[in-house]
Coordinates of C-alpha atoms in Angstrom, one line a residue:
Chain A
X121 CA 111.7 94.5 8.0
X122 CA 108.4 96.5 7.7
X123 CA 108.3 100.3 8.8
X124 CA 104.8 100.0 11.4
X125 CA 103.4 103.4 12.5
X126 CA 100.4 103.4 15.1
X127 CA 97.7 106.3 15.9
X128 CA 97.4 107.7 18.3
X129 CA 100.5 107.1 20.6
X130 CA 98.7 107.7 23.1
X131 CA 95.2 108.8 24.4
X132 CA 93.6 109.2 27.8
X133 CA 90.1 108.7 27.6
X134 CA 87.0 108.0 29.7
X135 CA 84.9 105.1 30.7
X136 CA 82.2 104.3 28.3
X137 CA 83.7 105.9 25.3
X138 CA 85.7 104.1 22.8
X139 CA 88.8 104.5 20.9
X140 CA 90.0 103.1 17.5
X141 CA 93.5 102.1 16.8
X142 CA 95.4 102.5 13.5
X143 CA 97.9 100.6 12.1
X144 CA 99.8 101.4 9.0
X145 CA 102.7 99.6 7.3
X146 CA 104.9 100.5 4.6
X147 CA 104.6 97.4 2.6
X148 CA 101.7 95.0 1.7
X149 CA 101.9 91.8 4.3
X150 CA 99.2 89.3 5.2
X151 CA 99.2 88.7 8.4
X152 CA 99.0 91.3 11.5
X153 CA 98.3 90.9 15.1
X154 CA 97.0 93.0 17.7
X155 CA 98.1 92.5 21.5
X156 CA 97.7 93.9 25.1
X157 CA 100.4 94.4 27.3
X158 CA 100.8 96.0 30.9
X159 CA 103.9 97.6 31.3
X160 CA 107.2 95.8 32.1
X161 CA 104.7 92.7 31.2
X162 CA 104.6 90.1 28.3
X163 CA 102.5 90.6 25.5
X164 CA 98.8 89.0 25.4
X165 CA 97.6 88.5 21.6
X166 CA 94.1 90.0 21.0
X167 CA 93.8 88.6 17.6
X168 CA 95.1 87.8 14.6
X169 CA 94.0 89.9 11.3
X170 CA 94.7 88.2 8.0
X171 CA 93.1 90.3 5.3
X172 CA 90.7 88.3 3.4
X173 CA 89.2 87.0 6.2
X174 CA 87.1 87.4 9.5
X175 CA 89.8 88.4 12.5
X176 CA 90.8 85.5 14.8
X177 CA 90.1 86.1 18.2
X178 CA 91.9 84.6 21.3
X179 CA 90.0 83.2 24.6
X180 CA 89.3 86.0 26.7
X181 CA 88.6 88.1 23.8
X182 CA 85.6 89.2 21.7
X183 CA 84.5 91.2 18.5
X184 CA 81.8 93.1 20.4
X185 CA 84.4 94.5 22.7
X186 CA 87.5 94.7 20.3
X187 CA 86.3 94.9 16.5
X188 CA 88.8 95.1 14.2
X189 CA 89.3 96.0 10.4
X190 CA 91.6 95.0 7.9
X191 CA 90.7 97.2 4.3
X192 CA 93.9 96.1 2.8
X193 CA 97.3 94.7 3.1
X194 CA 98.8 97.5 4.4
X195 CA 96.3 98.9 7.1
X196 CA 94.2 97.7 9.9
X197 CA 92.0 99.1 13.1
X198 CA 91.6 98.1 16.6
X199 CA 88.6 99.5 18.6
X200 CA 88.6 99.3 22.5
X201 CA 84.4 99.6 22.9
X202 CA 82.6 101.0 25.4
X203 CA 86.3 101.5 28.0
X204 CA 86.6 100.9 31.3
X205 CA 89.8 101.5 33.7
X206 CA 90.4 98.1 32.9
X207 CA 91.3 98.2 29.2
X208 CA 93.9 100.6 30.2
X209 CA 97.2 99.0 29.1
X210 CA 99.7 99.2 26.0
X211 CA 98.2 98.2 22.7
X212 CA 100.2 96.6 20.1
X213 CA 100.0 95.6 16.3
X214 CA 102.3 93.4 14.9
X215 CA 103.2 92.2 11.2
X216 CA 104.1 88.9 11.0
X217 CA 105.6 86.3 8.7
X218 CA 105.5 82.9 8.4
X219 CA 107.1 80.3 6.4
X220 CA 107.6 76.8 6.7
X221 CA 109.6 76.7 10.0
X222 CA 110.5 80.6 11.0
X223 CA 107.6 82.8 11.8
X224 CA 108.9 86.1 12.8
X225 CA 106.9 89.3 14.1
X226 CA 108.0 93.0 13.6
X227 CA 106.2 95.1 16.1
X228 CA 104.6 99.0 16.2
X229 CA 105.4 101.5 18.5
X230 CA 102.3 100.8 20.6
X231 CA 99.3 103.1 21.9
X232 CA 99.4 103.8 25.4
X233 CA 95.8 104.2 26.6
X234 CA 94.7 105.7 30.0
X235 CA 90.8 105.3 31.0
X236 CA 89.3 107.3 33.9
Chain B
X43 CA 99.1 74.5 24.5
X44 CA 102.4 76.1 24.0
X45 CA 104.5 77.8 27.1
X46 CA 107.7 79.5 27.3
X47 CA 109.3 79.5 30.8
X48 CA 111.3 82.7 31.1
X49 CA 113.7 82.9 34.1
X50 CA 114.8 85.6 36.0
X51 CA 111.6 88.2 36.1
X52 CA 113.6 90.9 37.2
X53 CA 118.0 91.6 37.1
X54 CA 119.6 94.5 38.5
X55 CA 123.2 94.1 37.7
X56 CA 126.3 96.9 37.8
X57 CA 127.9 97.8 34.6
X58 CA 130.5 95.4 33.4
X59 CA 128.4 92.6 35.2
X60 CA 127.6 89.6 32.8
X61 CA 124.3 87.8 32.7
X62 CA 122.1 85.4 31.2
X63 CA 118.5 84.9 30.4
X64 CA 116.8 81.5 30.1
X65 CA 113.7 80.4 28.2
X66 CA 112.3 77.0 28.5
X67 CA 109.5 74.8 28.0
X68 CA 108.2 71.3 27.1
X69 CA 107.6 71.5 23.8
X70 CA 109.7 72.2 20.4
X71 CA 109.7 75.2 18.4
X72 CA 110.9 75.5 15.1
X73 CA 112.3 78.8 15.7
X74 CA 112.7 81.2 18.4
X75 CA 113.5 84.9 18.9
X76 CA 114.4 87.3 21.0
X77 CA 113.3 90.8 21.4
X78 CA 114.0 94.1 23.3
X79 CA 112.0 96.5 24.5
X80 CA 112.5 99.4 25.8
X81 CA 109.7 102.1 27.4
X82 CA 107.7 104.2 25.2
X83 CA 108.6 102.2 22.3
X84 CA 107.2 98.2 20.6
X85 CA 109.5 95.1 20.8
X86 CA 112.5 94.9 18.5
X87 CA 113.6 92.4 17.2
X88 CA 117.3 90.8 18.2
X89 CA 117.8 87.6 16.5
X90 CA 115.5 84.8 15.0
X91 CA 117.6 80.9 15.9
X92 CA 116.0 78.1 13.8
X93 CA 118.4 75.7 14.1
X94 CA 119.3 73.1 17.0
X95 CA 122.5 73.6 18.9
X96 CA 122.3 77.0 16.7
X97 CA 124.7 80.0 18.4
X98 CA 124.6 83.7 17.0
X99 CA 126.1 86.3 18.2
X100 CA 125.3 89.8 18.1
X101 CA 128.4 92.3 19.8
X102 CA 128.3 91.7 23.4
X103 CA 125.1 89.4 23.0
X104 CA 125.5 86.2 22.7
X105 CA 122.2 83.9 21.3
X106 CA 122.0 80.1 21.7
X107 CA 119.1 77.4 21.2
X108 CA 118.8 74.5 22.6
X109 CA 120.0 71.0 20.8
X110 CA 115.9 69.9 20.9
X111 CA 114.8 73.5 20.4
X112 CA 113.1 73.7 23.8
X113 CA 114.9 76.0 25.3
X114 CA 117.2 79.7 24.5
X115 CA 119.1 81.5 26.4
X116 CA 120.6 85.0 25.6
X117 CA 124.2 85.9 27.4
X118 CA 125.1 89.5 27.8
X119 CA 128.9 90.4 28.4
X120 CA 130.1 93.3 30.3
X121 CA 126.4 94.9 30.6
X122 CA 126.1 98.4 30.0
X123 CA 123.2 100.8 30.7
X124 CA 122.4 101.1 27.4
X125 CA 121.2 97.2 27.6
X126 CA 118.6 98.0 29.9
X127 CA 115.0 97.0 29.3
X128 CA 112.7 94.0 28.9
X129 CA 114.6 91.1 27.3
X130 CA 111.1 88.7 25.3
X131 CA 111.3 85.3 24.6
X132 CA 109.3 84.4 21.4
X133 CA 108.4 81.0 20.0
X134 CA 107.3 79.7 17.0
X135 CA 106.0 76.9 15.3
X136 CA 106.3 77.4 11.3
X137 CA 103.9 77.5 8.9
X138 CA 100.5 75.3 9.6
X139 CA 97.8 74.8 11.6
X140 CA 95.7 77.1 13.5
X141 CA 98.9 78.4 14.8
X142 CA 99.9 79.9 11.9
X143 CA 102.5 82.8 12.2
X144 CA 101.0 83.1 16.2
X145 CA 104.2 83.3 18.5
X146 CA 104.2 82.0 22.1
X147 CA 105.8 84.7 24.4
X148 CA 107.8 84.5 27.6
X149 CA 106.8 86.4 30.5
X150 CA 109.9 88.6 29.8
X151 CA 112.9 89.6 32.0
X152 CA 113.4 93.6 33.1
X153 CA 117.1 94.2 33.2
X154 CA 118.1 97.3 34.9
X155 CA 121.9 98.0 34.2
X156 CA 123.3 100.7 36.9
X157 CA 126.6 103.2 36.0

């Protein structure tokens, strides 16, 4: 499985402001995902990244708020725009594969993020 | 849409206890997996099932999927502290579609395993 490193681990921030999110794995994949999650809670999926194309966005969810980049096969962002106490949660990227009947996800350590 | 049904929320068991974790739903999945989690740290991954009636075991964890692949349970025997955290449930549905590679999660289970 892929070695997934996230930046910052953690960041406490304040409302209005907004924060980017790095992802970095050690081998080139195609598909990543970016999630939510409240601690002790299941995961909720922001998005899906595939680079090559325009990131996928799930109901609830919105490029204005939570723009994303994907340079290259090995790297992608997540910004939280313009915070409030609200987007404080656990933020996730995955790396996924998918063939034609397993699909299986390998996760990153997460970014804990604390707004005032 | 896709749900996964995952049953109990919360366990608090004594060491050497056994338990079991469910995960159903309605619909088929063409493989399922289950991850761990614990605080501070992402989701790991246990085991990925694929196959109907499929059993894998893993040391004291024992993995099973259902004969329709609708449902998954994960056994644990003689729990020890080191188990505890939150158990995920994670379904998906191959290659295809606008689904592609997007796994449906469980609400998760918190196990708490006391000395």
């Amino acid at each position: 499985s892929a070695v997934i490193s996230q930046k910052p681990s953690r960041d406490i921030c304040q409302r209005g402001t907004s924060l980017t999110i790095q992802c970095q794995v050690d081998s080139q994949v195609t598909m990543m995902f970016w999630y939510r999650q409240q601690p002790g809670q299941s995961l909720t999926l922001i998005a899906t990244a595939n680079q090559g194309s325009e990131a996928t966005y799930e109901s609830g969810f919105v490029i204005d708020k939570f723009p994303i980049s994907r340079p290259n096969l090995t790297f992608s962002t997540l910004t939280v725009s313009n915070m409030s106490p609200e987007d404080s949660s656990i933020y996730l990227c995955s790396v996924g594969t998918s063939g034609r009947i397993v699909d299986e996800q390998f996760f990153g350590p997460g970014t804990r993020l604390t707004v005032l | 849409t896709q749900l996964l049904e995952q049953s109990p929320q919360f366990l608090s068991i004594q060491e050497g206890e056994n338990l079991t974790v469910y995960c159903n739903s309605s619909s088929v999945f063409s493989s399922l997996q289950w991850y761990r989690q614990e605080p501070g740290e992402g989701p790991v991954l246990l085991v990925t099932v694929v196959t109907g009636g499929e059993v894998k075991k893993l040391k004291r964890l024992t993995f099973q999927f259902g004969d329709a692949r609708k449902d998954s349970s994960l056994h644990i025997t003689a729990a020890q502290p080191g188990d505890t955290g939150l158990y995920l449930c994670a379904g998906g549905s191959g290659a295809g579609g606008t689904s592609y590679g997007k796994l449906t999660f469980g609400q998760g289970t918190i196990l708490t395993v006391h000395p």
